Structures are given as C-alpha cells and as structure tokens.
Amino acid sequence: MSNSERPQGGGRPTVGPEDVQQTLPTGTGRPGFSGAVRRFRFTVQEGPQPGFVKDSNADTFSIGSHALNDLVLDEPTVSRFHCEVKIDRDGARVRDLDSRNGTVLDGVHVREAWLRGGSVLRLGRVSVRFDFSAESNRLLISERGTFGDLVGNAAVTRASFALMERAAASDATVLLEGETGTGKSRAALAIHRASARASGPFLTVDCGAIPGNLLESELFGHEKGAFTGALQRRVGAFEEADGGTIFLDEIGELPPELQPKLLRVLEDREIRRLGANTYQPVNVRVIAATHRDLRAEVNAGRFRPDLFFRLAVVRILIPALRERPEDIPLIAERILASLGAVPEQTEALRTPEFIAQLQHAAWPGNVRELRNHLERCLVFQDAMPPLSEEVSPQGVLRGMVDPKLPYAEARRRALEAFEREYLDALLKLHGGKVSQAATAADMDRVYLYRLLRRHGLRS
C-alpha cells in the first residue's frame, strides 16, 4: 500500500490503536484474551436498495453479489466477491478481490487503500458510503496460547485458535486460508486431534503435487481395468479416511473437471470409484487449505462458486508471521526444542539481540522459513541474522547485472544466476535430499528436479 493511499490529515489513519482494544481476564497474565474493534457501516447510495444500511459484526467485511458476502449487491456489474474491508490497530483498509470492474475509492481505482469516514466506494454501477460507528464489535479470542503444535499469544493468533476450537467441536467442513509456510497442515491436524474423530484416520492429499490425471484416482479410487495400467482395484483417500478426516491441501489447484465431483462428495457424502457404476457412502470430515484467495479464483472463473460455498462453512485465516512478531520468541523456542539441540548449541539463539533480529525480519516464507533459518544457524553454530538483514538487495545483485547488455538479456542472466545459487545452497542445506529440499522450498518435487537438471546440478 503506497503512502499516497493513506488517509490525509496528519498522515494518521482514521482508525488508530485506540480503536482496537484488548482486555485481560483477572489472573491470566496473558495479553489478548478478549478484544474489540470499532464497528463500521456501509450505506448503499446508488444501485439496488438505495439507502440500505449494513453494519459490520467482525473485523472483516466483504462486498459482492454472492450470498456469502456481508453486503450482498444484486447487480451484474458487481463481481461475486468484489472487495473486502479489514479493520485493525493500523486503520481500516479496502482490498479489491480481482473484481471484474475494479474498486474505485473516492474517484480513484485502487488495489488496496486506507478508508476514512465518509469515503465512497464505487463497484461497477453501485456506490456505497463507508462510515465509522460509535460502537465496537467484540472479537472471539481463545484463552489458550497453544492449539496442537501451534503456539502464540498475539490477538490475531488466538482469534484463529478460537475458530479452530469451535471447528473441532463440530463436524463442519473447514477452509484454512493463509500464506505459504504459516502452518495450515499443522492446524488441520490439530483440529482433527481435538475433534470427536481423533481416533479415526487423518489422510492428506496435496492437490497441487499430484498430476490432474492421477488425482481423481488418488481421491476416489478405481476399479480393476478402469484405465490402462489399472491392474487391480484401488481404494481412494476418501474411503481410507472413513470415520476420520481428509485434509485437501492446496485445494485452489484442484482441476476444473474434478471440482463438480468433489462438490458431490461434500453435498451427498458419497463417492464413486473410477470405472464403477454405483456410489457408496463415506463418513469423513473434510478440511481444505489454500494459499490462494479462492474468492478471486471464483471471480476469475477458475473455481466453482458452489464448491467454494460448500468448503467455506468455517473459514479460518492463519495469520502471517509478520502480523504477529510477538509470537516469534515462543515459536523459535518450540522449533529449537523440536530440533533436539543441546542448551550449549542454542544459547546464542536465545539472546534478546538475536530474537529482536528475528522479530524485525519480513519472513515471506513464514514459520517454515523461520525454522529453516534456525536449523541453518545450528548447522553453522552461528547466530546469523535473517537473510534480509545479512545483505542488501544491491549486494545480492552485484556481479549478476551487466548494464552493457540489453535489458531482456541482462534480466535472463541474472535470473539464471540466482536460480543456480539458490538451488545449490538449498541442496547443501538439506544434504542433497531432493524431497526434503522441495518441501522446505514449497516447491513441487518434479519441478525441482527439472530445475536441477537445467542447471546441471543433477543428471
């Protein structure tokens, strides 16, 4: 978000820290037990139902033509999921969700921008006015600082824990959303283990790592002779997970031809193996996860809106690490303990100075990147600062760029040099184990092999 998009008038957002309150229960000594955010409202000025007013009831508020939105606008020029407003201690922001006609704030097209009282949003042929309310909305915050393997005391973390607790107490389908490396798979396992299905199986299917032509058989199974090479019957993941939970990771990568088949499973709780003529019931709880915003995928026509509706019964956002730096000391302690290092090895990694460096880093790879960095520090027995602080961007690029070359050629050579350096360091870090390296880099193993061969690092 650019500075020019912040509200004017002293450079301060319309909403500040006083608009996000946290209160402590007596005797807990833990921050963020309960919280509140300032309420806001939208008033339709032009379009369907002029004068209609809708108040927020949480810290996020979505607008669009789909029934899942907080403000539903039945207008063809409004996308199914057009935009979303989020309020926090920094202010109230609007973010366009890759809508067809874009989001216009006070006459300016924006991707993401700060809102102020009286701002007008134009969505297609509809205009709505944004205003703050005097009241506040209470936020659901867990009393716990842990949930399964997840730890954290930040308000955003414990807000996600509260939703996980409620999800675990039901059999509802759950959609986990969050950036790569935030811990969505750990959250799914924690929900399963806290549920009534804990004694049943927990199966994971990575929809982004399995080729589309094999994924259907992986999910639903096949009969003998269903296709060339099907020499015997195979039971799919849904059948194997009967009585337990199936975790569909990277559900946003599910091929379009499989989306209606998954929808039927969610609606009717029955599956049909490839090559079979009949359906059979399955007793399984579905948890899905994605690093994509499926609402934008729905707008783009890549994801079925009815499937999103069925998956998003309980939506839980796993916050990025940069949104909760106060959790980093707890997470780092948990990681170091899991690595099995002796106290002498980790002493330098527990100093206030080193922890402060960790808290000020960006961590685009989130907890996964933090774990890799701490493991690297242990290997080299050195409390190295995060990569973003070790070298400047200019230092990284120095020697890669030749200004005498045409731009396209200079860019190609720089990218090739970066790829080779990264892949070489990645393999060394993981002892040449490609599968382990692919997981750490959040990369498909087949694609990693292809890159390694391209750069001559594997035959």
Coordinates of C-alpha atoms in Angstrom, one line a residue:
M1 CA 0.0 0.0 0.0
S2 CA 1.5 3.3 -1.0
N3 CA 1.7 6.3 1.3
S4 CA -0.4 8.2 -1.2
E5 CA -3.3 5.8 -0.4
R6 CA -3.2 6.6 3.3
P7 CA -5.8 8.9 4.7
Q8 CA -4.7 12.6 4.6
G9 CA -4.7 14.9 7.6
G10 CA -1.5 14.5 9.6
G11 CA -0.7 11.2 7.9
R12 CA -2.6 9.3 10.6
P13 CA -5.1 6.6 9.7
T14 CA -8.7 7.4 10.5
V15 CA -8.6 4.4 12.9
G16 CA -5.7 4.0 15.3
P17 CA -4.6 1.8 18.2
E18 CA -7.4 3.1 20.4
D19 CA -9.9 1.6 18.0
V20 CA -8.6 -2.0 18.7
Q21 CA -8.9 -2.7 22.4
Q22 CA -7.6 -5.7 24.3
T23 CA -8.7 -6.6 27.8
L24 CA -7.3 -9.1 30.3
P25 CA -9.2 -11.5 32.4
T26 CA -8.2 -11.4 36.1
G27 CA -5.3 -13.5 36.9
T28 CA -4.3 -14.8 33.4
G29 CA -1.4 -12.5 32.9
R30 CA -1.7 -13.2 29.1
P31 CA -2.5 -10.4 26.6
G32 CA -5.3 -10.6 24.1
F33 CA -7.8 -12.7 26.0
S34 CA -10.7 -10.7 24.6
G35 CA -10.8 -7.8 22.2
A36 CA -12.9 -5.4 20.3
V37 CA -12.7 -3.5 17.1
R38 CA -14.6 -0.4 16.1
R39 CA -17.7 -1.1 14.2
F40 CA -18.4 0.4 10.8
R41 CA -21.2 0.5 8.3
F42 CA -21.9 0.8 4.6
T43 CA -24.9 2.7 3.1
V44 CA -26.0 2.0 -0.5
Q45 CA -26.1 5.3 -2.3
E46 CA -26.6 4.3 -5.8
G47 CA -27.7 0.9 -7.1
P48 CA -30.1 -1.8 -5.7
Q49 CA -31.8 -0.8 -2.5
P50 CA -30.6 2.8 -2.2
G51 CA -30.5 3.8 1.5
F52 CA -29.9 0.2 2.7
V53 CA -27.5 0.2 5.7
K54 CA -25.4 -2.8 6.7
D55 CA -23.2 -2.8 9.9
S56 CA -20.1 -4.8 10.4
N57 CA -20.1 -7.6 13.0
A58 CA -16.4 -8.6 12.9
D59 CA -13.0 -7.2 11.9
T60 CA -13.6 -8.1 8.2
F61 CA -16.4 -7.3 5.9
S62 CA -16.8 -8.5 2.3
I63 CA -19.0 -7.0 -0.5
G64 CA -20.2 -8.7 -3.7
S65 CA -23.1 -10.3 -5.5
H66 CA -22.5 -13.8 -3.9
A67 CA -24.7 -14.8 -0.9
L68 CA -21.6 -15.4 1.2
N69 CA -20.8 -11.7 1.4
D70 CA -21.6 -9.5 4.3
L71 CA -23.1 -6.9 2.0
V72 CA -24.8 -8.6 -1.0
L73 CA -25.3 -6.4 -4.0
D74 CA -27.6 -7.9 -6.7
E75 CA -26.1 -6.1 -9.6
P76 CA -24.5 -7.6 -12.8
T77 CA -21.5 -5.2 -12.7
V78 CA -20.6 -6.3 -9.2
S79 CA -18.3 -9.3 -9.0
R80 CA -19.3 -12.4 -6.9
F81 CA -16.6 -11.3 -4.4
H82 CA -15.8 -7.7 -5.2
C83 CA -13.8 -6.3 -2.3
E84 CA -13.1 -6.8 1.4
V85 CA -12.6 -4.3 4.2
K86 CA -10.5 -5.2 7.2
I87 CA -10.1 -3.1 10.4
D88 CA -7.2 -3.4 12.8
R89 CA -5.0 -1.3 15.0
D90 CA -3.5 0.5 12.0
G91 CA -6.8 1.5 10.4
A92 CA -9.5 0.4 8.0
R93 CA -8.4 -0.9 4.6
V94 CA -10.3 -1.9 1.5
R95 CA -8.8 -4.6 -0.8
D96 CA -10.0 -5.4 -4.3
L97 CA -10.5 -9.2 -4.8
D98 CA -9.6 -9.2 -8.5
S99 CA -13.0 -8.0 -9.4
R100 CA -14.1 -7.6 -13.0
N101 CA -14.7 -3.8 -12.9
G102 CA -12.3 -2.9 -10.1
T103 CA -12.8 -0.9 -6.9
V104 CA -12.9 2.9 -7.1
L105 CA -12.3 4.8 -3.8
D106 CA -13.3 8.5 -3.9
G107 CA -12.8 8.5 -7.7
V108 CA -9.5 6.6 -7.8
H109 CA -9.1 3.0 -8.8
V110 CA -7.3 1.1 -6.0
R111 CA -5.9 -2.3 -5.4
E112 CA -5.6 -1.7 -1.6
A113 CA -6.1 1.5 0.2
W114 CA -7.0 3.1 3.6
L115 CA -10.6 4.3 4.2
R116 CA -11.8 7.3 6.1
G117 CA -15.2 8.2 7.4
G118 CA -17.4 9.4 4.5
S119 CA -15.4 7.6 1.8
V120 CA -17.4 6.4 -1.2
L121 CA -16.7 3.1 -2.9
R122 CA -17.9 2.5 -6.5
L123 CA -18.3 -1.1 -7.5
G124 CA -19.5 -1.3 -11.1
R125 CA -22.7 0.7 -11.2
V126 CA -23.1 0.7 -7.4
S127 CA -21.8 3.2 -5.0
V128 CA -21.7 2.7 -1.2
R129 CA -20.6 5.1 1.6
F130 CA -18.3 4.0 4.4
D131 CA -18.7 5.4 7.9
F132 CA -17.4 4.5 11.4
S133 CA -19.8 3.7 14.2
A134 CA -19.5 4.7 17.9
E135 CA -20.0 1.1 19.0
S136 CA -17.4 -1.7 18.9
N137 CA -17.6 -5.4 17.9
R138 CA -16.3 -8.0 20.3
L139 CA -13.9 -10.5 18.8
L140 CA -13.7 -14.1 19.8
I141 CA -10.3 -14.7 21.3
S142 CA -9.1 -18.1 22.7
E143 CA -7.9 -18.3 26.3
R144 CA -5.2 -20.7 25.2
G145 CA -1.7 -19.8 23.9
T146 CA -1.4 -23.2 22.1
F147 CA -3.5 -25.3 19.8
G148 CA -1.9 -28.6 18.9
D149 CA 1.6 -27.8 17.7
L150 CA 0.7 -24.2 17.1
V151 CA 1.8 -21.5 19.6
G152 CA 1.2 -17.8 20.1
N153 CA -0.2 -15.1 22.3
A154 CA -0.9 -12.4 19.7
A155 CA -4.5 -11.4 19.4
V156 CA -4.7 -12.5 15.7
T157 CA -3.2 -15.9 16.6
R158 CA -5.6 -16.6 19.4
A159 CA -8.5 -15.4 17.3
S160 CA -7.6 -18.2 14.9
F161 CA -7.3 -20.6 17.8
A162 CA -10.8 -19.7 18.9
L163 CA -12.2 -20.6 15.5
M164 CA -10.2 -23.8 15.4
E165 CA -11.7 -24.8 18.8
R166 CA -15.2 -24.2 17.5
A167 CA -14.4 -26.1 14.3
A168 CA -13.1 -29.0 16.3
A169 CA -16.3 -29.2 18.3
S170 CA -18.3 -29.7 15.2
D171 CA -18.2 -31.9 12.1
A172 CA -18.4 -28.9 9.7
T173 CA -16.2 -28.6 6.6
V174 CA -13.3 -26.2 7.3
L175 CA -11.3 -24.0 4.9
L176 CA -7.9 -22.9 6.1
E177 CA -6.5 -19.8 4.3
G178 CA -3.1 -18.3 4.7
E179 CA 0.3 -17.7 3.1
T180 CA 2.8 -20.5 2.3
G181 CA 4.5 -21.7 5.5
T182 CA 2.0 -20.4 8.0
G183 CA 1.2 -23.8 9.4
K184 CA -2.1 -24.8 7.7
S185 CA -1.3 -28.5 7.7
R186 CA -0.5 -28.4 11.4
A187 CA -3.7 -26.5 12.0
A188 CA -5.7 -29.2 10.2
L189 CA -4.1 -32.0 12.2
A190 CA -4.7 -30.1 15.4
I191 CA -8.4 -29.7 14.6
H192 CA -8.6 -33.4 13.8
R193 CA -6.9 -34.4 17.1
A194 CA -9.2 -32.1 19.1
S195 CA -12.3 -33.4 17.4
A196 CA -14.6 -36.4 18.1
R197 CA -12.8 -38.1 15.1
A198 CA -9.4 -38.1 16.8
S199 CA -9.3 -41.9 16.9
G200 CA -10.0 -42.2 13.2
P201 CA -7.6 -41.8 10.3
F202 CA -6.1 -38.5 9.1
L203 CA -5.2 -38.5 5.5
T204 CA -3.5 -35.7 3.5
V205 CA -3.9 -35.2 -0.3
D206 CA -1.8 -32.4 -1.8
C207 CA -3.9 -31.3 -4.8
G208 CA -1.1 -29.3 -6.2
A209 CA 1.6 -32.0 -6.2
I210 CA -0.4 -34.8 -8.0
P211 CA -1.0 -34.6 -11.8
G212 CA -4.6 -34.0 -12.6
N213 CA -5.0 -37.3 -14.5
L214 CA -3.9 -39.2 -11.3
L215 CA -5.6 -37.0 -8.7
E216 CA -9.1 -38.4 -9.3
S217 CA -7.9 -42.0 -8.6
E218 CA -6.0 -40.7 -5.6
L219 CA -9.1 -39.2 -4.1
F220 CA -11.8 -41.6 -5.2
G221 CA -10.0 -44.8 -6.1
H222 CA -10.6 -47.0 -9.2
E223 CA -11.8 -50.4 -10.2
K224 CA -9.6 -53.0 -11.9
G225 CA -9.4 -52.2 -15.7
A226 CA -10.8 -48.7 -15.2
F227 CA -7.9 -47.4 -17.4
T228 CA -4.7 -48.6 -18.9
G229 CA -2.4 -49.7 -16.1
A230 CA -5.3 -50.3 -13.6
L231 CA -4.3 -53.9 -12.8
Q232 CA -6.2 -54.1 -9.6
R233 CA -8.8 -52.2 -7.5
R234 CA -7.5 -49.2 -5.6
V235 CA -9.2 -47.7 -2.5
G236 CA -9.1 -43.9 -2.7
A237 CA -8.3 -41.4 0.1
F238 CA -11.9 -40.7 0.9
E239 CA -12.6 -44.3 1.6
E240 CA -9.3 -44.7 3.6
A241 CA -10.3 -41.7 5.7
D242 CA -13.7 -43.2 6.5
G243 CA -14.5 -42.4 10.2
G244 CA -11.8 -39.7 10.3
T245 CA -10.6 -36.6 8.4
I246 CA -9.3 -36.0 5.0
F247 CA -7.1 -32.9 4.5
L248 CA -7.1 -31.5 1.0
D249 CA -4.1 -29.3 0.8
E250 CA -3.8 -26.6 -1.9
I251 CA -7.4 -27.0 -2.8
G252 CA -7.1 -24.0 -5.1
E253 CA -5.1 -26.2 -7.5
L254 CA -7.9 -28.7 -8.0
P255 CA -8.5 -29.1 -11.7
P256 CA -11.9 -27.8 -13.0
E257 CA -13.0 -31.3 -14.1
L258 CA -12.7 -32.6 -10.6
Q259 CA -14.5 -29.7 -8.8
P260 CA -18.0 -31.0 -9.5
K261 CA -17.0 -34.5 -8.3
L262 CA -15.7 -33.0 -5.0
L263 CA -18.9 -30.9 -4.7
R264 CA -21.0 -34.1 -4.9
V265 CA -19.0 -35.6 -2.1
L266 CA -19.5 -32.6 0.1
E267 CA -23.2 -32.4 -0.7
D268 CA -24.2 -36.1 -0.6
R269 CA -21.3 -37.7 1.3
E270 CA -20.8 -40.4 -1.3
I271 CA -18.1 -41.3 -3.8
R272 CA -17.8 -43.4 -7.0
R273 CA -14.6 -45.1 -7.9
L274 CA -13.3 -44.7 -11.4
G275 CA -14.8 -47.5 -13.5
A276 CA -17.6 -48.2 -11.0
N277 CA -21.3 -47.8 -11.8
T278 CA -22.6 -47.1 -8.3
Y279 CA -21.9 -44.6 -5.5
Q280 CA -21.0 -45.6 -2.0
P281 CA -21.4 -43.5 1.2
V282 CA -18.4 -42.2 3.1
N283 CA -18.3 -40.9 6.7
V284 CA -15.5 -38.4 6.5
R285 CA -14.8 -34.8 7.7
V286 CA -13.2 -32.5 5.1
I287 CA -10.6 -29.9 5.9
A288 CA -9.2 -27.9 2.9
A289 CA -6.4 -25.4 2.8
T290 CA -5.1 -22.9 0.2
H291 CA -2.6 -20.1 -0.1
R292 CA -4.8 -18.5 -2.8
D293 CA -7.8 -16.3 -2.2
L294 CA -10.5 -18.6 -3.6
R295 CA -12.9 -15.6 -3.9
A296 CA -10.5 -14.1 -6.5
E297 CA -10.4 -17.5 -8.2
V298 CA -14.2 -17.6 -8.3
N299 CA -14.2 -14.1 -9.9
A300 CA -11.7 -15.3 -12.5
G301 CA -13.8 -18.4 -13.3
R302 CA -11.2 -20.9 -12.2
F303 CA -13.1 -22.1 -9.1
R304 CA -16.7 -23.0 -8.8
P305 CA -18.7 -20.7 -6.6
D306 CA -20.9 -23.5 -5.3
L307 CA -17.8 -25.5 -4.3
F308 CA -16.4 -22.5 -2.5
F309 CA -19.7 -22.2 -0.7
R310 CA -19.5 -25.8 0.5
L311 CA -15.9 -25.6 1.5
A312 CA -16.2 -22.2 3.4
V313 CA -18.6 -23.4 6.1
V314 CA -15.9 -22.4 8.6
R315 CA -13.2 -20.1 7.2
I316 CA -10.1 -19.7 9.3
L317 CA -7.3 -17.4 8.3
I318 CA -3.9 -18.4 9.6
P319 CA -2.0 -15.1 10.1
A320 CA 1.3 -14.4 8.5
L321 CA 4.4 -14.3 10.8
R322 CA 4.9 -10.6 10.1
E323 CA 1.5 -9.9 11.5
R324 CA 2.4 -11.4 14.9
P325 CA 6.1 -10.7 15.7
E326 CA 5.3 -11.0 19.4
D327 CA 4.8 -14.7 18.8
I328 CA 8.3 -15.3 17.3
P329 CA 10.1 -15.9 20.7
L330 CA 7.5 -18.7 21.5
I331 CA 7.7 -20.2 18.0
A332 CA 11.5 -20.1 18.0
E333 CA 11.7 -21.8 21.3
R334 CA 9.3 -24.5 20.1
I335 CA 11.4 -25.0 16.9
L336 CA 14.7 -25.2 18.8
A337 CA 13.2 -27.8 21.1
S338 CA 12.0 -29.9 18.2
L339 CA 15.4 -29.8 16.6
G340 CA 16.9 -31.6 19.6
A341 CA 19.8 -29.3 20.1
V342 CA 21.6 -29.2 23.5
P343 CA 21.4 -25.9 25.5
E344 CA 25.0 -25.0 24.7
Q345 CA 24.2 -25.0 21.0
T346 CA 21.1 -22.8 21.3
E347 CA 22.4 -20.3 23.9
A348 CA 23.3 -17.8 21.2
L349 CA 19.9 -18.2 19.5
R350 CA 18.1 -17.2 22.7
T351 CA 19.7 -13.8 23.3
P352 CA 17.4 -10.7 23.2
E353 CA 19.5 -9.3 20.4
F354 CA 19.1 -12.3 18.2
I355 CA 15.4 -12.6 18.9
A356 CA 14.9 -8.9 18.1
Q357 CA 16.6 -9.5 14.7
L358 CA 14.1 -12.3 14.1
Q359 CA 11.2 -10.1 15.1
H360 CA 12.2 -7.4 12.6
A361 CA 12.6 -9.7 9.6
A362 CA 9.9 -10.0 6.9
W363 CA 9.8 -13.8 6.7
P364 CA 8.0 -14.2 3.4
G365 CA 8.1 -18.0 3.9
N366 CA 6.6 -17.5 7.4
V367 CA 7.2 -20.2 10.1
R368 CA 8.7 -22.6 7.6
E369 CA 11.4 -20.1 6.6
L370 CA 12.0 -19.3 10.3
R371 CA 12.5 -23.0 11.0
N372 CA 14.9 -23.3 8.1
H373 CA 16.9 -20.3 9.3
L374 CA 17.2 -21.6 12.9
E375 CA 18.3 -25.0 11.6
R376 CA 20.9 -23.3 9.4
C377 CA 22.2 -21.4 12.5
L378 CA 22.5 -24.7 14.4
V379 CA 24.4 -26.3 11.5
F380 CA 26.9 -23.5 11.3
Q381 CA 26.9 -22.8 15.0
D382 CA 26.4 -19.1 14.4
A383 CA 23.6 -16.8 15.3
M384 CA 23.3 -15.4 11.8
P385 CA 20.9 -12.6 11.1
P386 CA 17.9 -13.4 8.8
L387 CA 18.8 -13.3 5.1
S388 CA 17.0 -10.0 4.6
E389 CA 19.4 -8.4 7.1
E390 CA 22.6 -10.2 6.1
V391 CA 22.9 -8.5 2.7
S392 CA 21.2 -5.6 1.0
P393 CA 19.4 -6.2 -2.4
Q394 CA 22.3 -4.3 -4.0
G395 CA 24.7 -6.8 -2.5
V396 CA 22.7 -9.7 -3.8
L397 CA 22.6 -8.3 -7.4
R398 CA 26.2 -7.1 -7.6
G399 CA 28.0 -9.1 -10.1
M400 CA 24.8 -10.5 -11.6
V401 CA 23.9 -7.5 -13.7
D402 CA 25.8 -6.3 -16.7
P403 CA 24.5 -2.9 -17.8
K404 CA 26.2 -3.2 -21.2
L405 CA 23.7 -5.9 -22.2
P406 CA 20.1 -5.3 -23.5
Y407 CA 17.6 -5.4 -20.6
A408 CA 16.0 -8.7 -21.5
E409 CA 19.3 -10.5 -21.8
A410 CA 20.7 -9.0 -18.6
R411 CA 17.5 -10.0 -16.8
R412 CA 17.6 -13.6 -18.1
R413 CA 21.3 -14.0 -17.0
A414 CA 20.6 -12.5 -13.5
L415 CA 17.6 -14.9 -13.0
E416 CA 19.7 -17.9 -14.1
A417 CA 22.5 -16.9 -11.8
F418 CA 20.0 -16.5 -8.9
E419 CA 18.3 -19.9 -9.7
R420 CA 21.7 -21.7 -9.7
E421 CA 22.9 -20.1 -6.5
Y422 CA 19.6 -20.8 -4.7
L423 CA 19.3 -24.4 -5.8
D424 CA 22.9 -25.2 -4.9
A425 CA 22.5 -23.7 -1.4
L426 CA 19.2 -25.4 -1.0
L427 CA 20.7 -28.9 -1.8
K428 CA 23.6 -28.3 0.5
L429 CA 21.3 -27.2 3.4
H430 CA 19.3 -30.4 3.1
G431 CA 22.2 -32.8 2.4
G432 CA 21.3 -33.4 -1.2
K433 CA 17.9 -34.8 -0.3
V434 CA 15.6 -33.5 -3.1
S435 CA 12.3 -34.4 -1.5
Q436 CA 13.2 -32.7 1.7
A437 CA 14.6 -29.7 -0.2
A438 CA 11.4 -29.4 -2.3
T439 CA 9.2 -29.4 0.9
A440 CA 11.3 -26.7 2.5
A441 CA 11.2 -24.6 -0.6
D442 CA 7.5 -25.1 -1.0
M443 CA 8.1 -26.4 -4.5
D444 CA 6.8 -29.4 -6.4
R445 CA 9.4 -32.2 -6.3
V446 CA 9.1 -32.9 -10.1
Y447 CA 9.6 -29.2 -10.9
L448 CA 12.6 -29.0 -8.6
Y449 CA 14.2 -32.0 -10.4
R450 CA 13.6 -30.2 -13.7
L451 CA 15.3 -27.0 -12.4
L452 CA 18.3 -29.1 -11.1
R453 CA 18.7 -30.8 -14.5
R454 CA 18.5 -27.4 -16.3
H455 CA 21.4 -26.1 -14.2
G456 CA 23.4 -29.2 -14.3
L457 CA 23.1 -30.0 -10.6
R458 CA 21.5 -33.4 -11.3
S459 CA 21.9 -35.8 -14.2

